[in-house]
Amino acid sequence: APVSAADTEGWSAIAEQKVLYTDNAFQLSSARRLSLGEDPSQPTSVPLGNPSDVVWESSIDVRRTSSNRLGNVEVSAKAHGFFFTDITELSHGHYRVQVKQALSPGTSVLLRYRYTPNLFLGPNFERRTGTRSVQDERVTSHIWRAQLERKLSDAWNMTVTTRFGLRLYNEAFAERDTMLYTLGPNVDYALRPNLTLSLGYLYERGLADGRDETQFNDDVSYRQHFVSAGADLRVTSGLSLNLQYVFRRKDFTSDLVGDTHLGRQDTTHQGTAELRYAFSEAAVVTLGFQHAQRTSNVVSRDFNDTNTSLGIQYRF
């Protein structure tokens, strides 16, 4: 929501701990970030087998609210970690800092930087040596985001988002280093006092170094269309339900003969439901369910992923 002049100035923090069970550990990270506010184009691989695991998801978000001549400004820093019980090499974290500045009572701008270092995607066949040996594929992401949010009326709220990012792979897959940019709108509509609907769209273009390195036949450049629809329902004063459906279509744009990405198209459908119960203004318990299904015109890239979670959130 826009930064309000009524917000209390000073320090605050939100700590959250969840435990998840996933039936496809290699897809969990991508599934958890498949939303408008996260990183909906994070790469994912499809290793043989779909190992299950129990994952501990921890985060801490520290905020400082103050005011200036324009209005309230909120500066925050967040650390977010995923700790896998069995497949420990999939454990990782990401970090973000952001500033949200009120421009008027109904308008705010947000600037964010997100850093995801050395994320393990899984084993893959490398192309750089010509031997197609199996190597661990890892990627480090730097994503910059800018959002302009405007309250159009008591019921309507609109946000325009743009992103710029760099994905840098380990040396064995360096031809996959990618520059990306994203643009799209999102609208929220308060249908009733206890029900808010949302609809968003993002277009993204990714340009990989491999498009100019024909000797590797490994161009992961793409165009992506991402649609999100959601509903927030307040059932009682303490109980609420969030429902989210997302659709992602990723068209790879390689024109290299012999490249496995040539003509490839991946389509993902994902649904998420989260029940939240507030014991107090500070403490909230959550119960979540998430299912993702990806189909591809390259059948070996298909997968399903189901995640269930139980968590607690506390505001200081």
Short mmCIF file of N, CA and C in Angstrom, two decimals, residues 143-257:
data_model
loop_
_atom_site.label_atom_id
_atom_site.label_comp_id
_atom_site.label_asym_id
_atom_site.label_seq_id
_atom_site.Cartn_x
_atom_site.Cartn_y
_atom_site.Cartn_z
N ILE A 143 18.93 -7.86 -9.54
CA ILE A 143 17.69 -7.34 -10.10
C ILE A 143 17.38 -5.98 -9.47
N TRP A 144 17.17 -4.98 -10.34
CA TRP A 144 16.75 -3.66 -9.91
C TRP A 144 15.30 -3.44 -10.32
N ARG A 145 14.49 -2.92 -9.42
CA ARG A 145 13.06 -2.73 -9.67
C ARG A 145 12.66 -1.30 -9.33
N ALA A 146 11.75 -0.74 -10.14
CA ALA A 146 11.13 0.55 -9.84
C ALA A 146 9.62 0.39 -10.01
N GLN A 147 8.86 0.91 -9.03
CA GLN A 147 7.40 0.82 -9.05
C GLN A 147 6.80 2.19 -8.77
N LEU A 148 5.80 2.54 -9.55
CA LEU A 148 5.00 3.73 -9.28
C LEU A 148 3.59 3.27 -8.94
N GLU A 149 3.12 3.63 -7.75
CA GLU A 149 1.82 3.18 -7.27
C GLU A 149 0.91 4.40 -7.08
N ARG A 150 -0.32 4.28 -7.59
CA ARG A 150 -1.26 5.40 -7.54
C ARG A 150 -2.64 4.91 -7.12
N LYS A 151 -3.21 5.53 -6.09
CA LYS A 151 -4.57 5.23 -5.66
C LYS A 151 -5.52 6.04 -6.54
N LEU A 152 -6.28 5.35 -7.39
CA LEU A 152 -7.15 6.02 -8.35
C LEU A 152 -8.47 6.45 -7.73
N SER A 153 -8.94 5.68 -6.76
CA SER A 153 -10.20 5.99 -6.08
C SER A 153 -10.21 5.19 -4.78
N ASP A 154 -11.31 5.24 -4.06
CA ASP A 154 -11.40 4.45 -2.83
C ASP A 154 -11.30 2.96 -3.12
N ALA A 155 -11.73 2.54 -4.33
CA ALA A 155 -11.76 1.11 -4.65
C ALA A 155 -10.59 0.66 -5.52
N TRP A 156 -10.04 1.56 -6.34
CA TRP A 156 -9.05 1.16 -7.34
C TRP A 156 -7.66 1.64 -6.97
N ASN A 157 -6.69 0.76 -7.17
CA ASN A 157 -5.28 1.09 -6.97
C ASN A 157 -4.49 0.52 -8.14
N MET A 158 -3.55 1.29 -8.69
CA MET A 158 -2.78 0.84 -9.86
C MET A 158 -1.29 0.98 -9.61
N THR A 159 -0.53 -0.01 -10.08
CA THR A 159 0.93 -0.01 -9.95
C THR A 159 1.54 -0.31 -11.31
N VAL A 160 2.58 0.45 -11.68
CA VAL A 160 3.35 0.17 -12.89
C VAL A 160 4.76 -0.22 -12.46
N THR A 161 5.23 -1.36 -12.96
CA THR A 161 6.51 -1.93 -12.53
C THR A 161 7.46 -2.05 -13.70
N THR A 162 8.71 -1.73 -13.46
CA THR A 162 9.76 -2.01 -14.43
C THR A 162 10.94 -2.63 -13.71
N ARG A 163 11.61 -3.57 -14.37
CA ARG A 163 12.77 -4.23 -13.78
C ARG A 163 13.91 -4.27 -14.80
N PHE A 164 15.13 -4.26 -14.27
CA PHE A 164 16.33 -4.51 -15.07
C PHE A 164 17.19 -5.47 -14.28
N GLY A 165 17.75 -6.48 -14.96
CA GLY A 165 18.50 -7.46 -14.21
C GLY A 165 19.65 -8.08 -14.98
N LEU A 166 20.57 -8.66 -14.24
CA LEU A 166 21.69 -9.42 -14.78
C LEU A 166 21.73 -10.78 -14.10
N ARG A 167 21.81 -11.83 -14.89
CA ARG A 167 22.01 -13.18 -14.36
C ARG A 167 23.38 -13.65 -14.84
N LEU A 168 24.24 -13.95 -13.88
CA LEU A 168 25.62 -14.34 -14.17
C LEU A 168 25.84 -15.78 -13.74
N TYR A 169 26.18 -16.64 -14.70
CA TYR A 169 26.33 -18.07 -14.45
C TYR A 169 27.79 -18.41 -14.12
N ASN A 170 28.00 -19.58 -13.53
CA ASN A 170 29.36 -20.05 -13.29
C ASN A 170 30.05 -20.31 -14.62
N GLU A 171 31.37 -20.46 -14.58
CA GLU A 171 32.19 -20.47 -15.79
C GLU A 171 31.76 -21.54 -16.79
N ALA A 172 31.33 -22.70 -16.32
CA ALA A 172 30.95 -23.79 -17.22
C ALA A 172 29.75 -23.43 -18.09
N PHE A 173 28.95 -22.44 -17.66
CA PHE A 173 27.74 -22.04 -18.39
C PHE A 173 27.73 -20.54 -18.65
N ALA A 174 28.91 -19.94 -18.83
CA ALA A 174 29.01 -18.48 -18.92
C ALA A 174 28.30 -17.92 -20.15
N GLU A 175 28.10 -18.75 -21.20
CA GLU A 175 27.38 -18.25 -22.39
C GLU A 175 25.92 -17.95 -22.07
N ARG A 176 25.44 -18.40 -20.90
CA ARG A 176 24.06 -18.15 -20.50
C ARG A 176 23.88 -16.83 -19.74
N ASP A 177 24.96 -16.10 -19.49
CA ASP A 177 24.84 -14.80 -18.83
C ASP A 177 23.80 -13.97 -19.56
N THR A 178 22.84 -13.42 -18.82
CA THR A 178 21.65 -12.81 -19.42
C THR A 178 21.38 -11.42 -18.84
N MET A 179 21.03 -10.49 -19.73
CA MET A 179 20.51 -9.19 -19.34
C MET A 179 19.01 -9.21 -19.59
N LEU A 180 18.21 -8.75 -18.62
CA LEU A 180 16.76 -8.78 -18.78
C LEU A 180 16.15 -7.43 -18.44
N TYR A 181 15.00 -7.17 -19.04
CA TYR A 181 14.21 -6.00 -18.66
C TYR A 181 12.73 -6.38 -18.69
N THR A 182 11.96 -5.75 -17.81
CA THR A 182 10.56 -6.12 -17.56
C THR A 182 9.72 -4.86 -17.45
N LEU A 183 8.46 -4.93 -17.92
CA LEU A 183 7.54 -3.81 -17.79
C LEU A 183 6.12 -4.34 -17.72
N GLY A 184 5.29 -3.75 -16.85
CA GLY A 184 3.90 -4.17 -16.80
C GLY A 184 3.11 -3.48 -15.70
N PRO A 185 1.76 -3.52 -15.80
CA PRO A 185 0.87 -2.91 -14.80
C PRO A 185 0.23 -3.95 -13.89
N ASN A 186 -0.29 -3.46 -12.76
CA ASN A 186 -1.08 -4.29 -11.85
C ASN A 186 -2.17 -3.41 -11.26
N VAL A 187 -3.41 -3.94 -11.18
CA VAL A 187 -4.51 -3.20 -10.58
C VAL A 187 -5.12 -4.01 -9.44
N ASP A 188 -5.51 -3.28 -8.39
CA ASP A 188 -6.23 -3.87 -7.26
C ASP A 188 -7.59 -3.21 -7.17
N TYR A 189 -8.61 -4.00 -6.92
CA TYR A 189 -9.98 -3.49 -6.83
C TYR A 189 -10.64 -4.01 -5.57
N ALA A 190 -11.06 -3.09 -4.71
CA ALA A 190 -11.76 -3.47 -3.47
C ALA A 190 -13.23 -3.68 -3.81
N LEU A 191 -13.57 -4.91 -4.12
CA LEU A 191 -14.94 -5.23 -4.51
C LEU A 191 -15.89 -5.05 -3.34
N ARG A 192 -15.44 -5.44 -2.17
CA ARG A 192 -16.20 -5.28 -0.93
C ARG A 192 -15.21 -4.87 0.16
N PRO A 193 -15.71 -4.41 1.30
CA PRO A 193 -14.79 -4.05 2.38
C PRO A 193 -13.87 -5.19 2.80
N ASN A 194 -14.33 -6.43 2.62
CA ASN A 194 -13.53 -7.59 3.05
C ASN A 194 -12.95 -8.39 1.89
N LEU A 195 -13.05 -7.88 0.65
CA LEU A 195 -12.59 -8.63 -0.52
C LEU A 195 -11.92 -7.70 -1.52
N THR A 196 -10.64 -7.98 -1.81
CA THR A 196 -9.87 -7.23 -2.80
C THR A 196 -9.40 -8.17 -3.89
N LEU A 197 -9.64 -7.79 -5.15
CA LEU A 197 -9.20 -8.56 -6.30
C LEU A 197 -8.02 -7.87 -6.96
N SER A 198 -7.15 -8.65 -7.57
CA SER A 198 -5.98 -8.08 -8.24
C SER A 198 -5.74 -8.77 -9.58
N LEU A 199 -5.19 -8.02 -10.51
CA LEU A 199 -4.84 -8.54 -11.83
C LEU A 199 -3.60 -7.81 -12.31
N GLY A 200 -2.59 -8.59 -12.75
CA GLY A 200 -1.34 -7.99 -13.19
C GLY A 200 -0.77 -8.68 -14.41
N TYR A 201 0.10 -7.96 -15.12
CA TYR A 201 0.76 -8.50 -16.32
C TYR A 201 2.18 -7.95 -16.38
N LEU A 202 3.13 -8.80 -16.73
CA LEU A 202 4.51 -8.38 -16.95
C LEU A 202 5.01 -8.96 -18.27
N TYR A 203 5.66 -8.10 -19.06
CA TYR A 203 6.37 -8.56 -20.26
C TYR A 203 7.85 -8.49 -19.96
N GLU A 204 8.57 -9.53 -20.33
CA GLU A 204 10.01 -9.54 -20.06
C GLU A 204 10.78 -10.03 -21.27
N ARG A 205 11.91 -9.39 -21.52
CA ARG A 205 12.83 -9.81 -22.58
C ARG A 205 14.17 -10.12 -21.95
N GLY A 206 14.71 -11.29 -22.24
CA GLY A 206 16.02 -11.68 -21.76
C GLY A 206 16.96 -11.91 -22.93
N LEU A 207 18.14 -11.32 -22.88
CA LEU A 207 19.13 -11.43 -23.95
C LEU A 207 20.40 -12.05 -23.39
N ALA A 208 20.75 -13.23 -23.87
CA ALA A 208 21.89 -13.99 -23.35
C ALA A 208 23.13 -13.76 -24.21
N ASP A 209 24.30 -13.87 -23.59
CA ASP A 209 25.55 -13.74 -24.33
C ASP A 209 25.65 -14.80 -25.42
N GLY A 210 25.03 -15.95 -25.21
CA GLY A 210 25.13 -17.06 -26.15
C GLY A 210 24.54 -16.78 -27.52
N ARG A 211 23.72 -15.73 -27.64
CA ARG A 211 23.15 -15.42 -28.96
C ARG A 211 24.23 -14.96 -29.93
N ASP A 212 25.37 -14.50 -29.39
CA ASP A 212 26.48 -14.06 -30.23
C ASP A 212 27.65 -15.03 -30.20
N GLU A 213 27.46 -16.19 -29.57
CA GLU A 213 28.54 -17.17 -29.45
C GLU A 213 28.08 -18.48 -30.08
N THR A 214 28.06 -18.50 -31.40
CA THR A 214 27.45 -19.61 -32.14
C THR A 214 28.18 -20.93 -31.93
N GLN A 215 29.42 -20.89 -31.48
CA GLN A 215 30.18 -22.14 -31.32
C GLN A 215 29.62 -23.01 -30.21
N PHE A 216 28.80 -22.42 -29.29
CA PHE A 216 28.29 -23.20 -28.17
C PHE A 216 26.88 -23.74 -28.42
N ASN A 217 26.15 -23.19 -29.39
CA ASN A 217 24.76 -23.62 -29.66
C ASN A 217 23.95 -23.67 -28.36
N ASP A 218 23.99 -22.57 -27.59
CA ASP A 218 23.33 -22.55 -26.28
C ASP A 218 22.86 -21.12 -25.99
N ASP A 219 21.79 -20.72 -26.66
CA ASP A 219 21.24 -19.37 -26.52
C ASP A 219 19.96 -19.45 -25.70
N VAL A 220 19.99 -18.96 -24.44
CA VAL A 220 18.82 -19.01 -23.56
C VAL A 220 18.02 -17.70 -23.60
N SER A 221 18.23 -16.87 -24.63
CA SER A 221 17.43 -15.64 -24.77
C SER A 221 15.95 -16.00 -24.87
N TYR A 222 15.08 -15.09 -24.40
CA TYR A 222 13.66 -15.42 -24.34
C TYR A 222 12.79 -14.18 -24.35
N ARG A 223 11.52 -14.41 -24.63
CA ARG A 223 10.43 -13.46 -24.36
C ARG A 223 9.48 -14.13 -23.39
N GLN A 224 9.02 -13.39 -22.39
CA GLN A 224 8.15 -13.98 -21.39
C GLN A 224 6.91 -13.12 -21.16
N HIS A 225 5.76 -13.79 -21.10
CA HIS A 225 4.50 -13.15 -20.72
C HIS A 225 4.06 -13.75 -19.40
N PHE A 226 3.74 -12.89 -18.44
CA PHE A 226 3.40 -13.34 -17.09
C PHE A 226 2.11 -12.65 -16.66
N VAL A 227 1.11 -13.45 -16.27
CA VAL A 227 -0.19 -12.92 -15.84
C VAL A 227 -0.47 -13.45 -14.43
N SER A 228 -0.96 -12.57 -13.57
CA SER A 228 -1.28 -12.94 -12.20
C SER A 228 -2.67 -12.44 -11.84
N ALA A 229 -3.47 -13.30 -11.22
CA ALA A 229 -4.80 -12.92 -10.74
C ALA A 229 -4.94 -13.41 -9.31
N GLY A 230 -5.49 -12.55 -8.43
CA GLY A 230 -5.56 -12.94 -7.04
C GLY A 230 -6.77 -12.38 -6.33
N ALA A 231 -7.00 -12.89 -5.14
CA ALA A 231 -8.10 -12.42 -4.29
C ALA A 231 -7.65 -12.50 -2.84
N ASP A 232 -7.90 -11.41 -2.10
CA ASP A 232 -7.66 -11.36 -0.66
C ASP A 232 -9.01 -11.26 0.03
N LEU A 233 -9.35 -12.26 0.83
CA LEU A 233 -10.65 -12.30 1.50
C LEU A 233 -10.44 -12.29 3.01
N ARG A 234 -11.02 -11.30 3.69
CA ARG A 234 -11.00 -11.29 5.15
C ARG A 234 -12.24 -12.01 5.64
N VAL A 235 -12.05 -13.20 6.19
CA VAL A 235 -13.17 -14.05 6.60
C VAL A 235 -13.76 -13.56 7.91
N THR A 236 -12.88 -13.29 8.88
CA THR A 236 -13.28 -12.71 10.17
C THR A 236 -12.26 -11.63 10.50
N SER A 237 -12.37 -11.02 11.66
CA SER A 237 -11.42 -9.97 12.03
C SER A 237 -9.99 -10.48 12.12
N GLY A 238 -9.82 -11.78 12.41
CA GLY A 238 -8.47 -12.32 12.52
C GLY A 238 -8.08 -13.28 11.43
N LEU A 239 -9.05 -13.78 10.67
CA LEU A 239 -8.79 -14.82 9.68
C LEU A 239 -8.92 -14.27 8.27
N SER A 240 -7.93 -14.54 7.42
CA SER A 240 -7.97 -14.10 6.03
C SER A 240 -7.44 -15.20 5.12
N LEU A 241 -7.84 -15.14 3.85
CA LEU A 241 -7.46 -16.12 2.84
C LEU A 241 -6.96 -15.39 1.61
N ASN A 242 -5.77 -15.76 1.16
CA ASN A 242 -5.20 -15.21 -0.07
C ASN A 242 -5.14 -16.31 -1.12
N LEU A 243 -5.73 -16.05 -2.29
CA LEU A 243 -5.70 -16.98 -3.42
C LEU A 243 -4.96 -16.32 -4.58
N GLN A 244 -4.09 -17.07 -5.25
CA GLN A 244 -3.30 -16.51 -6.34
C GLN A 244 -3.16 -17.54 -7.45
N TYR A 245 -3.41 -17.10 -8.68
CA TYR A 245 -3.16 -17.92 -9.85
C TYR A 245 -2.22 -17.16 -10.78
N VAL A 246 -1.19 -17.84 -11.29
CA VAL A 246 -0.28 -17.21 -12.22
C VAL A 246 -0.11 -18.09 -13.46
N PHE A 247 0.09 -17.41 -14.58
CA PHE A 247 0.34 -18.06 -15.86
C PHE A 247 1.61 -17.45 -16.43
N ARG A 248 2.53 -18.30 -16.85
CA ARG A 248 3.77 -17.82 -17.45
C ARG A 248 4.03 -18.56 -18.75
N ARG A 249 4.25 -17.81 -19.80
CA ARG A 249 4.64 -18.39 -21.08
C ARG A 249 6.00 -17.83 -21.47
N LYS A 250 6.94 -18.75 -21.68
CA LYS A 250 8.32 -18.37 -21.99
C LYS A 250 8.68 -18.92 -23.37
N ASP A 251 8.92 -18.04 -24.32
CA ASP A 251 9.30 -18.42 -25.68
C ASP A 251 10.79 -18.16 -25.86
N PHE A 252 11.56 -19.21 -26.08
CA PHE A 252 12.99 -19.04 -26.34
C PHE A 252 13.19 -18.57 -27.77
N THR A 253 14.10 -17.63 -27.97
CA THR A 253 14.23 -16.95 -29.26
C THR A 253 15.50 -17.34 -30.01
N SER A 254 16.15 -18.43 -29.59
CA SER A 254 17.36 -18.88 -30.28
C SER A 254 17.07 -19.20 -31.74
N ASP A 255 18.00 -18.83 -32.61
CA ASP A 255 17.91 -19.22 -34.02
C ASP A 255 19.12 -20.05 -34.43
N LEU A 256 19.78 -20.67 -33.43
CA LEU A 256 20.97 -21.46 -33.69
C LEU A 256 20.59 -22.90 -34.02
N VAL A 257 20.97 -23.36 -35.19
CA VAL A 257 20.69 -24.74 -35.59
C VAL A 257 21.47 -25.68 -34.66
#
